[in-house]
PDB file of C-alpha atoms and ligand atoms in Angstrom:
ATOM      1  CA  UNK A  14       0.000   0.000   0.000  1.00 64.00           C
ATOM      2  CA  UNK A  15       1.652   3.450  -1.234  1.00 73.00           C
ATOM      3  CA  UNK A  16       1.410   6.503   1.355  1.00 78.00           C
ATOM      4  CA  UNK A  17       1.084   9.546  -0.506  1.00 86.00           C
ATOM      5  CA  UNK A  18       0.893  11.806   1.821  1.00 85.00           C
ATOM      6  CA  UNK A  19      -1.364  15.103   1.063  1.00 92.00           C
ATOM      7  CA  UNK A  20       0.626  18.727   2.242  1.00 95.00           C
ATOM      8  CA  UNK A  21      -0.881  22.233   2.267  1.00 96.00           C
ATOM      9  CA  UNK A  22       0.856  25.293   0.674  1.00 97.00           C
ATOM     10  CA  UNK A  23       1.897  28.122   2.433  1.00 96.00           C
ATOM     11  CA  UNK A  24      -1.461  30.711   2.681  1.00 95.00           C
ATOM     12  CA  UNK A  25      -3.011  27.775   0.738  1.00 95.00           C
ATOM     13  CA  UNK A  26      -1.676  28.677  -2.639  1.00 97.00           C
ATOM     14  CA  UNK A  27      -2.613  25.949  -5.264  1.00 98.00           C
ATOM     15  CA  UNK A  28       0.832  26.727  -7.343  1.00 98.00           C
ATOM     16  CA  UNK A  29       4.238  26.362  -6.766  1.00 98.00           C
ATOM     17  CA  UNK A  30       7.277  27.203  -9.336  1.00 98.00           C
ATOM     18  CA  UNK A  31       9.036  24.726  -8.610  1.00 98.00           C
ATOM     19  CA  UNK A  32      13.392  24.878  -9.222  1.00 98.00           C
ATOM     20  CA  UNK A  33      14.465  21.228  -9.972  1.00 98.00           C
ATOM     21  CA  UNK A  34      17.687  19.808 -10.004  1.00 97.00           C
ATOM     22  CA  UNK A  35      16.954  16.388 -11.417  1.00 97.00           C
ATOM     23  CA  UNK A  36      14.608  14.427 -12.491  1.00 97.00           C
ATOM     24  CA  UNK A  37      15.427  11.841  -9.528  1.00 96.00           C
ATOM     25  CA  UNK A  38      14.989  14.688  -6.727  1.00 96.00           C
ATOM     26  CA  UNK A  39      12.063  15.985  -8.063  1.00 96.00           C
ATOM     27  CA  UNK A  40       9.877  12.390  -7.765  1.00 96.00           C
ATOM     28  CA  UNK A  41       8.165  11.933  -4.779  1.00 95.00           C
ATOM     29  CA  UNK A  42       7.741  15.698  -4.472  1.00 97.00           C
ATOM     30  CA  UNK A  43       5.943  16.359  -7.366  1.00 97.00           C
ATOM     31  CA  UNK A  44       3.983  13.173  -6.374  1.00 97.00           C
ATOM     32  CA  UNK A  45       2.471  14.536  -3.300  1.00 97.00           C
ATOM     33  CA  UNK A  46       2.656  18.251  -5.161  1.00 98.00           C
ATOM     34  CA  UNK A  47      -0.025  16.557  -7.241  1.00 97.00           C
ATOM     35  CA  UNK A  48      -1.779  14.472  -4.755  1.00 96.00           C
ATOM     36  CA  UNK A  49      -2.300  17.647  -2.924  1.00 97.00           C
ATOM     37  CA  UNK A  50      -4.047  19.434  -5.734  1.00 97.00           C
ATOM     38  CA  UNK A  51      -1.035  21.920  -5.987  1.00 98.00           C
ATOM     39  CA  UNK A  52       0.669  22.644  -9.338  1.00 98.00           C
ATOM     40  CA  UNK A  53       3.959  22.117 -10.045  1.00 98.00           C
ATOM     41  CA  UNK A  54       5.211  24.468 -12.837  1.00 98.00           C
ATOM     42  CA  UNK A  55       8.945  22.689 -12.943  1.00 98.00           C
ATOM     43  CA  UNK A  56      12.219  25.519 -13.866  1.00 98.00           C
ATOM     44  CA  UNK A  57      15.021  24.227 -14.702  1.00 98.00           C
ATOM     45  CA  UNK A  58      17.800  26.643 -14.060  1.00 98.00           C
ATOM     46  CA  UNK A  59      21.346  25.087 -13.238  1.00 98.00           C
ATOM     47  CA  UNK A  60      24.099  26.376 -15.018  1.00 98.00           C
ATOM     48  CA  UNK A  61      26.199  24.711 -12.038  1.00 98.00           C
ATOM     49  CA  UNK A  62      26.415  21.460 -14.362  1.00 98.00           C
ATOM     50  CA  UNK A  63      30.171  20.344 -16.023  1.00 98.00           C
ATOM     51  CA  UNK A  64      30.385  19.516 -18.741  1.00 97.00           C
ATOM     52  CA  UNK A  65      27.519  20.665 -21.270  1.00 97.00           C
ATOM     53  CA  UNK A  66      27.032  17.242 -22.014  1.00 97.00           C
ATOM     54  CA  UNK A  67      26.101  16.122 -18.111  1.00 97.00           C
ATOM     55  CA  UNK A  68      23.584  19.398 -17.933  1.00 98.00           C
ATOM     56  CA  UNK A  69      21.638  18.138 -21.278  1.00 97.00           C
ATOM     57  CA  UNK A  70      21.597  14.569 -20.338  1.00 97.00           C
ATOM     58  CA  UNK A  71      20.153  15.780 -16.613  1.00 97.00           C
ATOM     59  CA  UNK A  72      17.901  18.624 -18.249  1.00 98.00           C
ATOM     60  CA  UNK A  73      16.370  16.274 -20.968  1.00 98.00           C
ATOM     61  CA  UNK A  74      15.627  13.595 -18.420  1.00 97.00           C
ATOM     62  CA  UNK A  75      13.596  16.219 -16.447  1.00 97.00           C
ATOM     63  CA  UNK A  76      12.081  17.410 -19.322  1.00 98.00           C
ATOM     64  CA  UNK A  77      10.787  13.795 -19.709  1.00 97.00           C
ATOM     65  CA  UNK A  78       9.491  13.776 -16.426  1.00 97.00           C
ATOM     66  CA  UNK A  79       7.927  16.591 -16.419  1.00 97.00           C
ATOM     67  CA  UNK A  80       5.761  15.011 -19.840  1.00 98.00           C
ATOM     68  CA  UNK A  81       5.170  12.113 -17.921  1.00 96.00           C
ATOM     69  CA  UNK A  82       2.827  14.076 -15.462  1.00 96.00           C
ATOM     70  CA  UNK A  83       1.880  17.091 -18.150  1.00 97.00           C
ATOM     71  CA  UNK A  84       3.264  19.432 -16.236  1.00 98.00           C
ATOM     72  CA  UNK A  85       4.813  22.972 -17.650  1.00 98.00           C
ATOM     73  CA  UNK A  86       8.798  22.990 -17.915  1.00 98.00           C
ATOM     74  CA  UNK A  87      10.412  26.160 -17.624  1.00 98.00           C
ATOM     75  CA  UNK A  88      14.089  25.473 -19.942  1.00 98.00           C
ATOM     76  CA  UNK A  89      16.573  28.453 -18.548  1.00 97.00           C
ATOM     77  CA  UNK A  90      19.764  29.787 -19.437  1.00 89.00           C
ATOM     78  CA  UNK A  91      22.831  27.300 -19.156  1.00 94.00           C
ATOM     79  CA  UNK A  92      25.094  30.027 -18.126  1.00 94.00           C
ATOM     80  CA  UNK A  93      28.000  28.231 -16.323  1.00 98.00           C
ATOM     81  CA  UNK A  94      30.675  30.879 -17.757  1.00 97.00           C
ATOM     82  CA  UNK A  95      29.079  33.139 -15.364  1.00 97.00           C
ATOM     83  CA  UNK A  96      28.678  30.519 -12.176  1.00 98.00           C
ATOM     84  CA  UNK A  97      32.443  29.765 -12.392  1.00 98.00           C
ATOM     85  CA  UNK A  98      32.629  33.911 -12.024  1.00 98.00           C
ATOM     86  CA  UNK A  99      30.591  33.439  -8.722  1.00 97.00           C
ATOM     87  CA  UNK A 100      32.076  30.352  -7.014  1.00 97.00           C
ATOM     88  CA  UNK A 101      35.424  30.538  -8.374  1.00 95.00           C
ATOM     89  CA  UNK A 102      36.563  31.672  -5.324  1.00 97.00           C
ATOM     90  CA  UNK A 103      35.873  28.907  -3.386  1.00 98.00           C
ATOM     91  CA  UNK A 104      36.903  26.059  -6.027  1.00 97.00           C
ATOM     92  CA  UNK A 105      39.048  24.574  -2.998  1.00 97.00           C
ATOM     93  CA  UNK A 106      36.028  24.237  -0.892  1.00 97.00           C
ATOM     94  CA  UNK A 107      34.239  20.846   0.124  1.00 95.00           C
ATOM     95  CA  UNK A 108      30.881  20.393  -0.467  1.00 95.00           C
ATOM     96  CA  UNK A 109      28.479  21.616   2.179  1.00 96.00           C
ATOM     97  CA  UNK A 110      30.443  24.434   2.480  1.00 97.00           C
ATOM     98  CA  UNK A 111      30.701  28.332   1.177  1.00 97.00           C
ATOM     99  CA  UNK A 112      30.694  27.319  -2.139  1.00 98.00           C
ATOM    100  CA  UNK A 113      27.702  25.393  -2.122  1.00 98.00           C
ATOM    101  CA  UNK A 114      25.944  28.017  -0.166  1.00 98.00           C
ATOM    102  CA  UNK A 115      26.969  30.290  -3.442  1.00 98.00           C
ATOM    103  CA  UNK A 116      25.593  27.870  -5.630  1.00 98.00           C
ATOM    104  CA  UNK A 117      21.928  27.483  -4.148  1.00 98.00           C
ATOM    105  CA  UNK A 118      22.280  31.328  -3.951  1.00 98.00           C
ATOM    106  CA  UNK A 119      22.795  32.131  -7.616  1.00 98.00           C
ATOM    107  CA  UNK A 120      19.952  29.408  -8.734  1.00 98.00           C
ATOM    108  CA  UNK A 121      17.453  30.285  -6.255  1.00 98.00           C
ATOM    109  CA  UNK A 122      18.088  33.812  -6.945  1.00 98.00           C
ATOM    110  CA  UNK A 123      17.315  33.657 -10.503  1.00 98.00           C
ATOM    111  CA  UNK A 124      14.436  31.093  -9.475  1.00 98.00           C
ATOM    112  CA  UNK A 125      12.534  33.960  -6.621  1.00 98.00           C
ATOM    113  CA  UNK A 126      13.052  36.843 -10.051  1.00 98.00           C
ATOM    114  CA  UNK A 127      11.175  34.604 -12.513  1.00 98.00           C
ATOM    115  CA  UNK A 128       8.428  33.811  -9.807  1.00 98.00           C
ATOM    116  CA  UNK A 129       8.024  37.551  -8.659  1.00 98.00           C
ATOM    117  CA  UNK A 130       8.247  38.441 -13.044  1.00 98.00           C
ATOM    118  CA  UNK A 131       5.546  35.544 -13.738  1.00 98.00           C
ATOM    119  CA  UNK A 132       2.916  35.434 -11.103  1.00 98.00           C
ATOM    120  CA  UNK A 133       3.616  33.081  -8.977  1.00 98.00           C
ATOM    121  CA  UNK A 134       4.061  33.938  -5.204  1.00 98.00           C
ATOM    122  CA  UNK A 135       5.462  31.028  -4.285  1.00 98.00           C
ATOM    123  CA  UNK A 136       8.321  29.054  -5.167  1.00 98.00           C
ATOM    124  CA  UNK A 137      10.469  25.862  -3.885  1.00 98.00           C
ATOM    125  CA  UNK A 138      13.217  23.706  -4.892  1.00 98.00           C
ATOM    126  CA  UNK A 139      14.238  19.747  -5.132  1.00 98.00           C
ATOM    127  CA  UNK A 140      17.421  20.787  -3.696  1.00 98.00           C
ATOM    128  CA  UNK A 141      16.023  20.032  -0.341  1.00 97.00           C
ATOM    129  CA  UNK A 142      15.462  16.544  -1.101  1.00 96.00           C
ATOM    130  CA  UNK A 143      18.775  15.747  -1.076  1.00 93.00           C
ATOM    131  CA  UNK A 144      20.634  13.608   2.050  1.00 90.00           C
ATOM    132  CA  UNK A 145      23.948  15.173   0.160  1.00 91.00           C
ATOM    133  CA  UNK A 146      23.160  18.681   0.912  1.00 95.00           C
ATOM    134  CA  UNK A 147      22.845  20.803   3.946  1.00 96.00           C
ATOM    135  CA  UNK A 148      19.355  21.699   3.890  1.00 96.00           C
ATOM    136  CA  UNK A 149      19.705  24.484   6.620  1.00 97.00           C
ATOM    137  CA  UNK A 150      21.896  26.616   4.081  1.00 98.00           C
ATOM    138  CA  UNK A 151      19.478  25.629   1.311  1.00 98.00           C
ATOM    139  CA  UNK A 152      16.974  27.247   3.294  1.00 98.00           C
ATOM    140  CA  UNK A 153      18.584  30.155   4.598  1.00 98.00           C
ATOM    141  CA  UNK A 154      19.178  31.098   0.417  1.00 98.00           C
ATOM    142  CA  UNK A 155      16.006  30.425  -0.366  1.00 98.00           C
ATOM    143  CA  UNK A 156      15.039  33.266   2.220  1.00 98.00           C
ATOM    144  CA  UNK A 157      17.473  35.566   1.402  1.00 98.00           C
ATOM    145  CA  UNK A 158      16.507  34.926  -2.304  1.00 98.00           C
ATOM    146  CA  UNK A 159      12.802  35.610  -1.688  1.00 98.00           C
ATOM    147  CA  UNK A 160      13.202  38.834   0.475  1.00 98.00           C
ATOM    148  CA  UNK A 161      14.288  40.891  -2.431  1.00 98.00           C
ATOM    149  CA  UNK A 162      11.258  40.116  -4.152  1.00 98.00           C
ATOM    150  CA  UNK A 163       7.328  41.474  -2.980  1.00 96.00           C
ATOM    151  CA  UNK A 164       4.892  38.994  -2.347  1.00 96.00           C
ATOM    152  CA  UNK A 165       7.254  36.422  -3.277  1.00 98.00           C
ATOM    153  CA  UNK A 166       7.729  33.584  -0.435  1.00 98.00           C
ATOM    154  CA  UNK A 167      10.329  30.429  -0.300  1.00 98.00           C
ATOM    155  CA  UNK A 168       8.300  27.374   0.543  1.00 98.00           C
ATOM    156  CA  UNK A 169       9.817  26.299   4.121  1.00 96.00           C
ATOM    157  CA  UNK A 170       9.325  22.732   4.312  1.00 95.00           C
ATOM    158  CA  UNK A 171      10.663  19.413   5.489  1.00 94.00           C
ATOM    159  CA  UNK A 172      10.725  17.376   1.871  1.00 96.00           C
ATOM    160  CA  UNK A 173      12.982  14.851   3.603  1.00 95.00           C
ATOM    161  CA  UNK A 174      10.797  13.347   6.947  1.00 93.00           C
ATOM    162  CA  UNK A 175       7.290  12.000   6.890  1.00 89.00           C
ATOM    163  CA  UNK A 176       8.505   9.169   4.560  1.00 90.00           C
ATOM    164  CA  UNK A 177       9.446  11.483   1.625  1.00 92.00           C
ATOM    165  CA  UNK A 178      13.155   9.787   1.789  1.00 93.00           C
ATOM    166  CA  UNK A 179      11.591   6.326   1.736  1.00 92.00           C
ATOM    167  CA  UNK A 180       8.965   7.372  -1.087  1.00 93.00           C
ATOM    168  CA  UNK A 181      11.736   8.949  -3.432  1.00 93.00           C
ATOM    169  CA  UNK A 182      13.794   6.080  -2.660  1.00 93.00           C
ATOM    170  CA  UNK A 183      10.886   3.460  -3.851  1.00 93.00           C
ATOM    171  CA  UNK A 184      10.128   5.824  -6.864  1.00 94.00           C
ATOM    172  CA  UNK A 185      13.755   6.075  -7.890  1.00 93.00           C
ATOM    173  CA  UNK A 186      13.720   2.099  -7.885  1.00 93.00           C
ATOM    174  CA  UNK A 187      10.876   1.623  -9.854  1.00 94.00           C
ATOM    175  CA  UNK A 188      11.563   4.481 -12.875  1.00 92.00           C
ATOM    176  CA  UNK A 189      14.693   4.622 -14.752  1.00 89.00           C
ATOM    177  CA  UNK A 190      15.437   8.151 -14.843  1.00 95.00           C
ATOM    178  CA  UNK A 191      19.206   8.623 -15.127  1.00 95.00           C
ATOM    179  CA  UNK A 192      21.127   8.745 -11.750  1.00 91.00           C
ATOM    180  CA  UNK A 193      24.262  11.222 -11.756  1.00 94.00           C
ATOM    181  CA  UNK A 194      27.147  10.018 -10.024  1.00 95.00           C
ATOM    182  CA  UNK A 195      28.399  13.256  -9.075  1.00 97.00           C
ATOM    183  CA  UNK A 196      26.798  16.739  -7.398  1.00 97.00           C
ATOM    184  CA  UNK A 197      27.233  18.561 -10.359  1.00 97.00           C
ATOM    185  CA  UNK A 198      29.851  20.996 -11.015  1.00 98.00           C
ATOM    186  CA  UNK A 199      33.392  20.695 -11.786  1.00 97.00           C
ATOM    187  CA  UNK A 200      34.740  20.795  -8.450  1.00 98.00           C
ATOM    188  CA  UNK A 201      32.375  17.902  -7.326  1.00 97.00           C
ATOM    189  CA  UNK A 202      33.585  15.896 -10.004  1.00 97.00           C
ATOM    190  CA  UNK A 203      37.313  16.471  -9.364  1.00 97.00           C
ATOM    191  CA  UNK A 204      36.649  15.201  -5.220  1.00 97.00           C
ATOM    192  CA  UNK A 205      34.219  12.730  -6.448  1.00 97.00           C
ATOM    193  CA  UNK A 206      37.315  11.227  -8.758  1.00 97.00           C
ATOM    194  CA  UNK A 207      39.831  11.957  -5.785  1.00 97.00           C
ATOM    195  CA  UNK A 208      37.691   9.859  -3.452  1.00 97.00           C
ATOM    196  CA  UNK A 209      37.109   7.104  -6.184  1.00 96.00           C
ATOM    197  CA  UNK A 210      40.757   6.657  -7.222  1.00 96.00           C
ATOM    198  CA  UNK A 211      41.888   6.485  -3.238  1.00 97.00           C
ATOM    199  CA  UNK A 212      39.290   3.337  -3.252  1.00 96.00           C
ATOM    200  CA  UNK A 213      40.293   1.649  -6.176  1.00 97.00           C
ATOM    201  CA  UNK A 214      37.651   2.940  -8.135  1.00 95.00           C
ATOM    202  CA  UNK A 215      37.493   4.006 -12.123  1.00 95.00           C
ATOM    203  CA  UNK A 216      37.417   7.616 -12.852  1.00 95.00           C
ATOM    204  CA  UNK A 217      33.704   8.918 -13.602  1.00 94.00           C
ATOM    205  CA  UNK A 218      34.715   9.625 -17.047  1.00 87.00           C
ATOM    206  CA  UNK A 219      32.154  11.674 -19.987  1.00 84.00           C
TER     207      UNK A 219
HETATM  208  S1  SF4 B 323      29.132  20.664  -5.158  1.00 95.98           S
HETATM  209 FE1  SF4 B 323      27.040  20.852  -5.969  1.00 95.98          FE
HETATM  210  S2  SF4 B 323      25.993  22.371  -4.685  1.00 95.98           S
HETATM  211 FE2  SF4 B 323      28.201  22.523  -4.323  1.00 95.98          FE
HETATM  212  S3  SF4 B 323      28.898  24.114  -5.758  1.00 95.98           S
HETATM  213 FE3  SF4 B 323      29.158  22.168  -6.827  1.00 95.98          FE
HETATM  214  S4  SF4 B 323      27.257  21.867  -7.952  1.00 95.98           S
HETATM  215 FE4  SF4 B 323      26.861  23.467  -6.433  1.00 95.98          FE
END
C-alpha cells in the first residue's frame, strides 16, 4: 500500500514554481505536489552542471518527467561561464560548504526573479530533497533569495521526513530516470574522482 501523503501550501496557494535539479529529486515531491491538488510548474535553471554534455543529459531527463505528469517545464539559461565567475573563489572548498551556499544562492536567486516576473508567489526547490546537501543553508538562500522580491515567499518545508526519503527512494527504484554520479559541477567531479581513485575505483569519465 503506497502513502502519498497530502501537504498544504503556504497561505493555501494551489501553485508552486518549482526549481528542480533532477529528475530523480524531483519524484516523490511532485507526487504529493499533485496528490495535494497543488501545481507544479517545474524551472530548470542550473548552469552549475560540467560539462555541457552532463547538464543536457540531466535537463532532458527532467524534461521527460515533467511530460510524464503534463506538467509545464520552464528550460533556462545554461550560463556556467558566469557561475564559475561566482564560485570561483571557493573552487578549494568541500561540499556543504561556502561554495555550495553560493551555488543554491545564484539558482534560487534567478528562481525567486522569474516567480516575482511571472505570477507566482510562491516558489520551492528539489534541492532540499537531497541527504547530500545541507538543507539548513538551502533554506537560509532560499530566504534571502525571496526577500528581495514582494509577495514572493520560499516554501519552508521538510521534503525529507514524513517518509518522503523512503517514497523517493521506492520511486527512484521503480523508474529509470538517469542517476548522476556526481553533485554537479566541476569541483564535485574532481573530489568525487579523488575519493574514487583512493578506493580503487574508475574515474567517472564523460
Ligand atoms: S558541489 Fe554541488 S551544490 Fe556545491 S557548488 Fe558544486 S554543484 Fe553546487
Amino acid at each position: 500500500m503506497v502513502n502519498i501523503p497530502i501537504i498544504e501550501a503556504p497561505d493555501f496557494q494551489d501553485k508552486v514554481l518549482l526549481h528542480s535539479c533532477c529528475a530523480p529529486c524531483s519524484l516523490a515531491m511532485v507526487e504529493a505536489l499533485i496528490n495535494s491538488n497543488i501545481q507544479p510548474t517545474i524551472f530548470y535553471f542550473n548552469p552549475n552542471i560540467f560539462p555541457q554534455k552532463e547538464y543536457e543529459i540531466r535537463k532532458d531527463e527532467n524534461k521527460r518527467f515533467a511530460e510524464q505528469h503534463h506538467l509545464p517545464f520552464i528550460d533556462f539559461d545554461y550560463e556556467h561561464r558566469n557561475w564559475l565567475k561566482e564560485t570561483k573563489a571557493f573552487s578549494n572548498e568541500p561540499e556543504r560548504g561556502i561554495r555550495c551556499a553560493v551555488c543554491f544562492s545564484y539558482r534560487l536567486e534567478v528562481t525567486a526573479a522569474y516567480a516575482y516576473e511571472n505570477g507566482f508567489s510562491l516558489f520551492a526547490t528539489t534541492l532540499a530533497t537531497s541527504r547530500w546537501k545541507d538543507v539548513k543553508q538551502i533554506t537560509a538562500e532560499g530566504h534571502k533569495a525571496a526577500e528581495k522580491y514582494p509577495n514572493v515567499k520560499y516554501w519552508d518545508r521538510d521534503w525529507r521526513k514524513n517518509g518522503f526519503t523512503e517514497r523517493k527512494n521506492q520511486l527512484n527504484k521503480e523508474k529509470d530516470f538517469y542517476n548522476q554520479q556526481y553533485c554537479g559541477c566541476e569541483y564535485s567531479l574532481r573530489d568525487v574522482n579523488k575519493w574514487r581513485i583512493s578506493k580503487g575505483k574508475p574515474k567517472i569519465e564523460l
